[in-house]
Structure formats: structure tokens, C-alpha cells
PDB file of C-alpha atoms and ligand atoms in Angstrom:
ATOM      1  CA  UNK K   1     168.697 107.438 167.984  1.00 60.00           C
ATOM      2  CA  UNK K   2     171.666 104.768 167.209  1.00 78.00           C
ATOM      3  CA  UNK K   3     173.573 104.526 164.795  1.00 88.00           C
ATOM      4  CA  UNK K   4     173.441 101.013 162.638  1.00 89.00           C
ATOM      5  CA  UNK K   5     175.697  99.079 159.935  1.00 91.00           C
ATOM      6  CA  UNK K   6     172.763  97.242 157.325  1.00 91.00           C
ATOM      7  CA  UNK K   7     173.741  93.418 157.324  1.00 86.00           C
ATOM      8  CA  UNK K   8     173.063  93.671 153.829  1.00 89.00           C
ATOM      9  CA  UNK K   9     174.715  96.185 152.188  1.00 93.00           C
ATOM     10  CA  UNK K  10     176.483  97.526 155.402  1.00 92.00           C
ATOM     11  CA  UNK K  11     174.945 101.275 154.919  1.00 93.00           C
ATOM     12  CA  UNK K  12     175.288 103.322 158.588  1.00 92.00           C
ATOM     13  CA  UNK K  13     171.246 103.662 158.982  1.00 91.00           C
ATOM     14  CA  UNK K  14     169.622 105.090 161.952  1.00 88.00           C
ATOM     15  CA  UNK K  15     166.530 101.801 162.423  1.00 78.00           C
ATOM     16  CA  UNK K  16     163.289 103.142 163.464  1.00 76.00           C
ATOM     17  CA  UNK K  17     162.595  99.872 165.018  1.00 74.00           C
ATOM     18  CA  UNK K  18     164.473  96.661 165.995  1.00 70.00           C
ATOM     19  CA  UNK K  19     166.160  95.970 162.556  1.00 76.00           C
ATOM     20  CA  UNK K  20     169.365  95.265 160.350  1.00 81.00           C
ATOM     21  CA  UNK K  21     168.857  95.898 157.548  1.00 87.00           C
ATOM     22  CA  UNK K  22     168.177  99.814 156.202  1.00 91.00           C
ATOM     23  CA  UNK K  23     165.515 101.310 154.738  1.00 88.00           C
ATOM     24  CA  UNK K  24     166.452 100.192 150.867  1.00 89.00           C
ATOM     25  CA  UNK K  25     167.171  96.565 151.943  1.00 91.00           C
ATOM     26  CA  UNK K  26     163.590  95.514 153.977  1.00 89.00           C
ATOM     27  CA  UNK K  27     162.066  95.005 150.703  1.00 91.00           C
ATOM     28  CA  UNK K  28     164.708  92.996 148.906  1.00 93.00           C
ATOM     29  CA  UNK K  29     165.143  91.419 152.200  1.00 92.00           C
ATOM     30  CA  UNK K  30     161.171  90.570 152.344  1.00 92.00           C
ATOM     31  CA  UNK K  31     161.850  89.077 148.694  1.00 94.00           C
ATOM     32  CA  UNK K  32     164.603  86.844 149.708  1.00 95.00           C
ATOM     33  CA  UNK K  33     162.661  85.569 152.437  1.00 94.00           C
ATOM     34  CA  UNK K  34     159.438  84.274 150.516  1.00 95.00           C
ATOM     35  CA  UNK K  35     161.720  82.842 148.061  1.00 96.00           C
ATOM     36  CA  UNK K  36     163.222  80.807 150.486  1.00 94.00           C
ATOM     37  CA  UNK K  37     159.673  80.086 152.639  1.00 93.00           C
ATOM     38  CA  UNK K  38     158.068  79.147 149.193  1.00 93.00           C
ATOM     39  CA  UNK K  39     160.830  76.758 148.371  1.00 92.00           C
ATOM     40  CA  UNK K  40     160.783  75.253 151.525  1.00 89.00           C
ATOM     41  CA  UNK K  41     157.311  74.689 151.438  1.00 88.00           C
ATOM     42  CA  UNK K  42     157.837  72.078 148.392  1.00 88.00           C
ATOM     43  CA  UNK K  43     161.045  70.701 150.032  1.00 85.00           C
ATOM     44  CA  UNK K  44     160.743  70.845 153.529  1.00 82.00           C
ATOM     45  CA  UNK K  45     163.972  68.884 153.840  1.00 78.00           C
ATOM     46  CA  UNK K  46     165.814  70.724 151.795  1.00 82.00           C
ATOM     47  CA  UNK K  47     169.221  71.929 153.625  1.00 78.00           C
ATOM     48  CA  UNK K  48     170.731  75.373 153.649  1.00 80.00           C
ATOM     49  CA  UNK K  49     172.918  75.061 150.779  1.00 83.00           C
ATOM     50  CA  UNK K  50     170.107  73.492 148.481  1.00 87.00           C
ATOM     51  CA  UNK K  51     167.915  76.583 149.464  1.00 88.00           C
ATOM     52  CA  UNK K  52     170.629  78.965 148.608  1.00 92.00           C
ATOM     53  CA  UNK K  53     171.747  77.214 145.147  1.00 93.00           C
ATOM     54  CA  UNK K  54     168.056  77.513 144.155  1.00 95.00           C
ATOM     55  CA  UNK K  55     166.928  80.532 145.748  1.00 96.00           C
ATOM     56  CA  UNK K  56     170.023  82.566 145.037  1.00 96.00           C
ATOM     57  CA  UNK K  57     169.830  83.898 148.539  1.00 94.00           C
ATOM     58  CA  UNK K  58     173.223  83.713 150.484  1.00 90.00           C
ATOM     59  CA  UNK K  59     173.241  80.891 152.915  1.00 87.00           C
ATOM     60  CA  UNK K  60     174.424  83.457 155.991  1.00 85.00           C
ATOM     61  CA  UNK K  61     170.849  85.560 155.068  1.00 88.00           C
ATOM     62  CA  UNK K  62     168.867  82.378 155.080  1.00 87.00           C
ATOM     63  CA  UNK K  63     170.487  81.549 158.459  1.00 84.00           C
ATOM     64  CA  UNK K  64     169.715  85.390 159.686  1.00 85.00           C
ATOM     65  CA  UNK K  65     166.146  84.251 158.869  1.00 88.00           C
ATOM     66  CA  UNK K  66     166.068  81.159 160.746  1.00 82.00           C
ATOM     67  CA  UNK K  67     167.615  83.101 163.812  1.00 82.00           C
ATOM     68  CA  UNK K  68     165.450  85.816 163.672  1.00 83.00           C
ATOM     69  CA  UNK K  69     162.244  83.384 163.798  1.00 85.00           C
ATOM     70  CA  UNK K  70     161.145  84.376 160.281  1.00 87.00           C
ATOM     71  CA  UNK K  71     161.565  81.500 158.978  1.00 86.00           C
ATOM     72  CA  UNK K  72     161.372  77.852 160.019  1.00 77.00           C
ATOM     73  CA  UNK K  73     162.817  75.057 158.895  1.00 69.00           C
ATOM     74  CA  UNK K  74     162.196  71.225 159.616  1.00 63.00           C
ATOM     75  CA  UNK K  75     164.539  69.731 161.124  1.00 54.00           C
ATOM     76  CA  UNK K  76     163.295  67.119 163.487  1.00 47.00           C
ATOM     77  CA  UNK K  77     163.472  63.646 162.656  1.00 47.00           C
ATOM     78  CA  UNK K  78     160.427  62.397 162.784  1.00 50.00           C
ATOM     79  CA  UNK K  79     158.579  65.380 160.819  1.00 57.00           C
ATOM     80  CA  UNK K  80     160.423  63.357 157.782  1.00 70.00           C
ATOM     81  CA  UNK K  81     157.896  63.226 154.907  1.00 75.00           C
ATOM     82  CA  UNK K  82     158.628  61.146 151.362  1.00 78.00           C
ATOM     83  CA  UNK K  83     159.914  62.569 148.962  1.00 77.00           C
ATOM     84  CA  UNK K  84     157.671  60.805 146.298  1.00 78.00           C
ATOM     85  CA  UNK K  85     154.205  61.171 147.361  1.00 85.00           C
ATOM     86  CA  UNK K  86     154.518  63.044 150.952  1.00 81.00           C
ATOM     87  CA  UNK K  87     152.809  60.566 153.334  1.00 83.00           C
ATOM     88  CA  UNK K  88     155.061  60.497 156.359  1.00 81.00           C
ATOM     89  CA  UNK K  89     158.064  58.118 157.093  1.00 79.00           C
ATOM     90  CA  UNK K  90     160.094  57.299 160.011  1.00 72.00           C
ATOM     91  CA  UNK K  91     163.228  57.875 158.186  1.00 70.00           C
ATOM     92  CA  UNK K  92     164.752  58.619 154.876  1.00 71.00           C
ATOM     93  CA  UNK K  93     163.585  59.705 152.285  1.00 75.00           C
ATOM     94  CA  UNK K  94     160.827  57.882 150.747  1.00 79.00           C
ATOM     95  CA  UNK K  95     158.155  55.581 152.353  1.00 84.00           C
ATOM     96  CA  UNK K  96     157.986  51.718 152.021  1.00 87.00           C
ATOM     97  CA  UNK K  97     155.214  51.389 148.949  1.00 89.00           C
ATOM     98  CA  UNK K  98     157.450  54.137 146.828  1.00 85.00           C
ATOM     99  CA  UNK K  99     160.578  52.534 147.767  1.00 86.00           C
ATOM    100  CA  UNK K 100     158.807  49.083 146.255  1.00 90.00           C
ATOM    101  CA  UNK K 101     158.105  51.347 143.266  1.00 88.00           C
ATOM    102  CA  UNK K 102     161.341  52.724 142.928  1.00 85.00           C
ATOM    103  CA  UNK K 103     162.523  49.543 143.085  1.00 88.00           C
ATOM    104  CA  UNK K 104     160.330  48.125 140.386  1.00 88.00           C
ATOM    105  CA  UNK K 105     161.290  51.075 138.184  1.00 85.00           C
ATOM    106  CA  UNK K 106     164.563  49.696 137.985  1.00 85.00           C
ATOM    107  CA  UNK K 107     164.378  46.878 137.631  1.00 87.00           C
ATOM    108  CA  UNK K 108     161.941  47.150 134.633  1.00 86.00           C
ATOM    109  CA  UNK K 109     165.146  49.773 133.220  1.00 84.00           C
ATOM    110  CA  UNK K 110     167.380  46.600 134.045  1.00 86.00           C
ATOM    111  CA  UNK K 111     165.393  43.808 132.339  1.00 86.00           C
ATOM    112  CA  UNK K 112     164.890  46.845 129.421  1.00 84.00           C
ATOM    113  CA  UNK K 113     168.590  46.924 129.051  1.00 83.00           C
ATOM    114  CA  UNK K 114     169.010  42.895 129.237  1.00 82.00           C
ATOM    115  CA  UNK K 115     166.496  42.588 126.673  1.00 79.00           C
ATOM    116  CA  UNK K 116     168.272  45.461 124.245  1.00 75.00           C
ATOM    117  CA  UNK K 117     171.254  43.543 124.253  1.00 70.00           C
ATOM    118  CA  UNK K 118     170.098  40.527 123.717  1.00 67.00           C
ATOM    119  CA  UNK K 119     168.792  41.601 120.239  1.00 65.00           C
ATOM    120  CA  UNK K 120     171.888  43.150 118.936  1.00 64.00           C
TER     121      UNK K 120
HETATM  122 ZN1   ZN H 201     171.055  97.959 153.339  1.00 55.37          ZN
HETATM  123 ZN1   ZN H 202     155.734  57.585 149.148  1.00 55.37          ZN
END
């Protein structure tokens, strides 16, 4: 049987079926990858860098993933969902009625800070 260098750890392995990683690194490689499927499951958006700040997996395994079909990640543009409440949007990142909210929000913190000063 061939020979093979683990992506991971680079170990010469000899892969008892269509694999890259050895023996030792399937499981950490399993735990990397519902890491990153959980975390995109909340942030479907997210991009690869986010997903490998909070994950802690390397962006090049998270790619391996996404080329290997493991894992899938959103990417078209209308599949955009908001960020607030997760109804659907055309684009960006938050739908009209939280974008009102948002909107109110600050300006309530804006009046709030008009009104501060005003007593001092
Ligand atoms: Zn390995
Ligand atoms: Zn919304």
C-alpha cells in the first residue's frame, strides 16, 4: 500500500482508505470539524478567519474541510439571513424592522447623552 505524509502533523502513514490525515489525527481532526460546523451553525456568515479566531482551528484545515465536502459554508448572496432575529434579507446584515430598531436604540443612547449633559 502507499506511502502518505498526514496534513496534520506530517507523519509518513500508510491510509487504509482515501485519507490525509493518520491514524492519531482522524479524531482530533473529527473535533476540529464539529467545532467549526457548530459555530457555523449560529453564524452562518461568519468568514474563514472569524471561524478560525473562535474555533482555534487553522484557517488552511477549515479550508481542507470545505474542499473535501465536509463542511459547507454559505456563501451565496441571497441565503443572507439577519443577524438580529434571523428572518431572511436581501442583503446585509440585518433586516428592515431590526435596522428601525437599531436605529431607535441609538438614538434613545443619543437623546440619553443630550439629556446627561444638560444636567451637569
Ligand atoms: Zn497526523
Ligand atoms: Zn431582523
Amino acid at each position: 500500500m502507499a506511502l502518505t505524509n498526514c496534513v496534520r502533523c506530517g507523519k509518513v502513514f500508510s491510509p487504509e482508505k482515501i485519507t490525509s490525515v493518520c491514524p492519531d489525527c482522524i479524531q482530533k481532526e473529527n473535533e476540529d470539524l464539529r467545532k467549526v460546523t457548530e459555530y457555523l451553525r449560529d453564524y452562518p456568515l461568519a468568514n474563514i478567519m472569524e471561524v478560525s479566531d473562535r474555533t482555534g482551528v487553522f484557517p488552511a484545515q477549515i479550508l481542507r474541510f470545505i474542499k473535501s465536502g465536509s463542511l459547507r459554508i454559505t456563501a451565496a448572496p441571497d441565503a443572507y439571513k439577519c443577524r438580529m432575529c434571523g428572518k431572511d434579507v436581501k442583503k446585509g446584515t440585518l433586516c428592515q424592522d431590526c435596522m428601525d430598531k437599531v436605529k431607535e436604540l441609538k438614538e434613545a443612547v443619543k437623546k440619553k447623552n443630550k439629556d446627561k449633559k444638560k444636567h451637569r
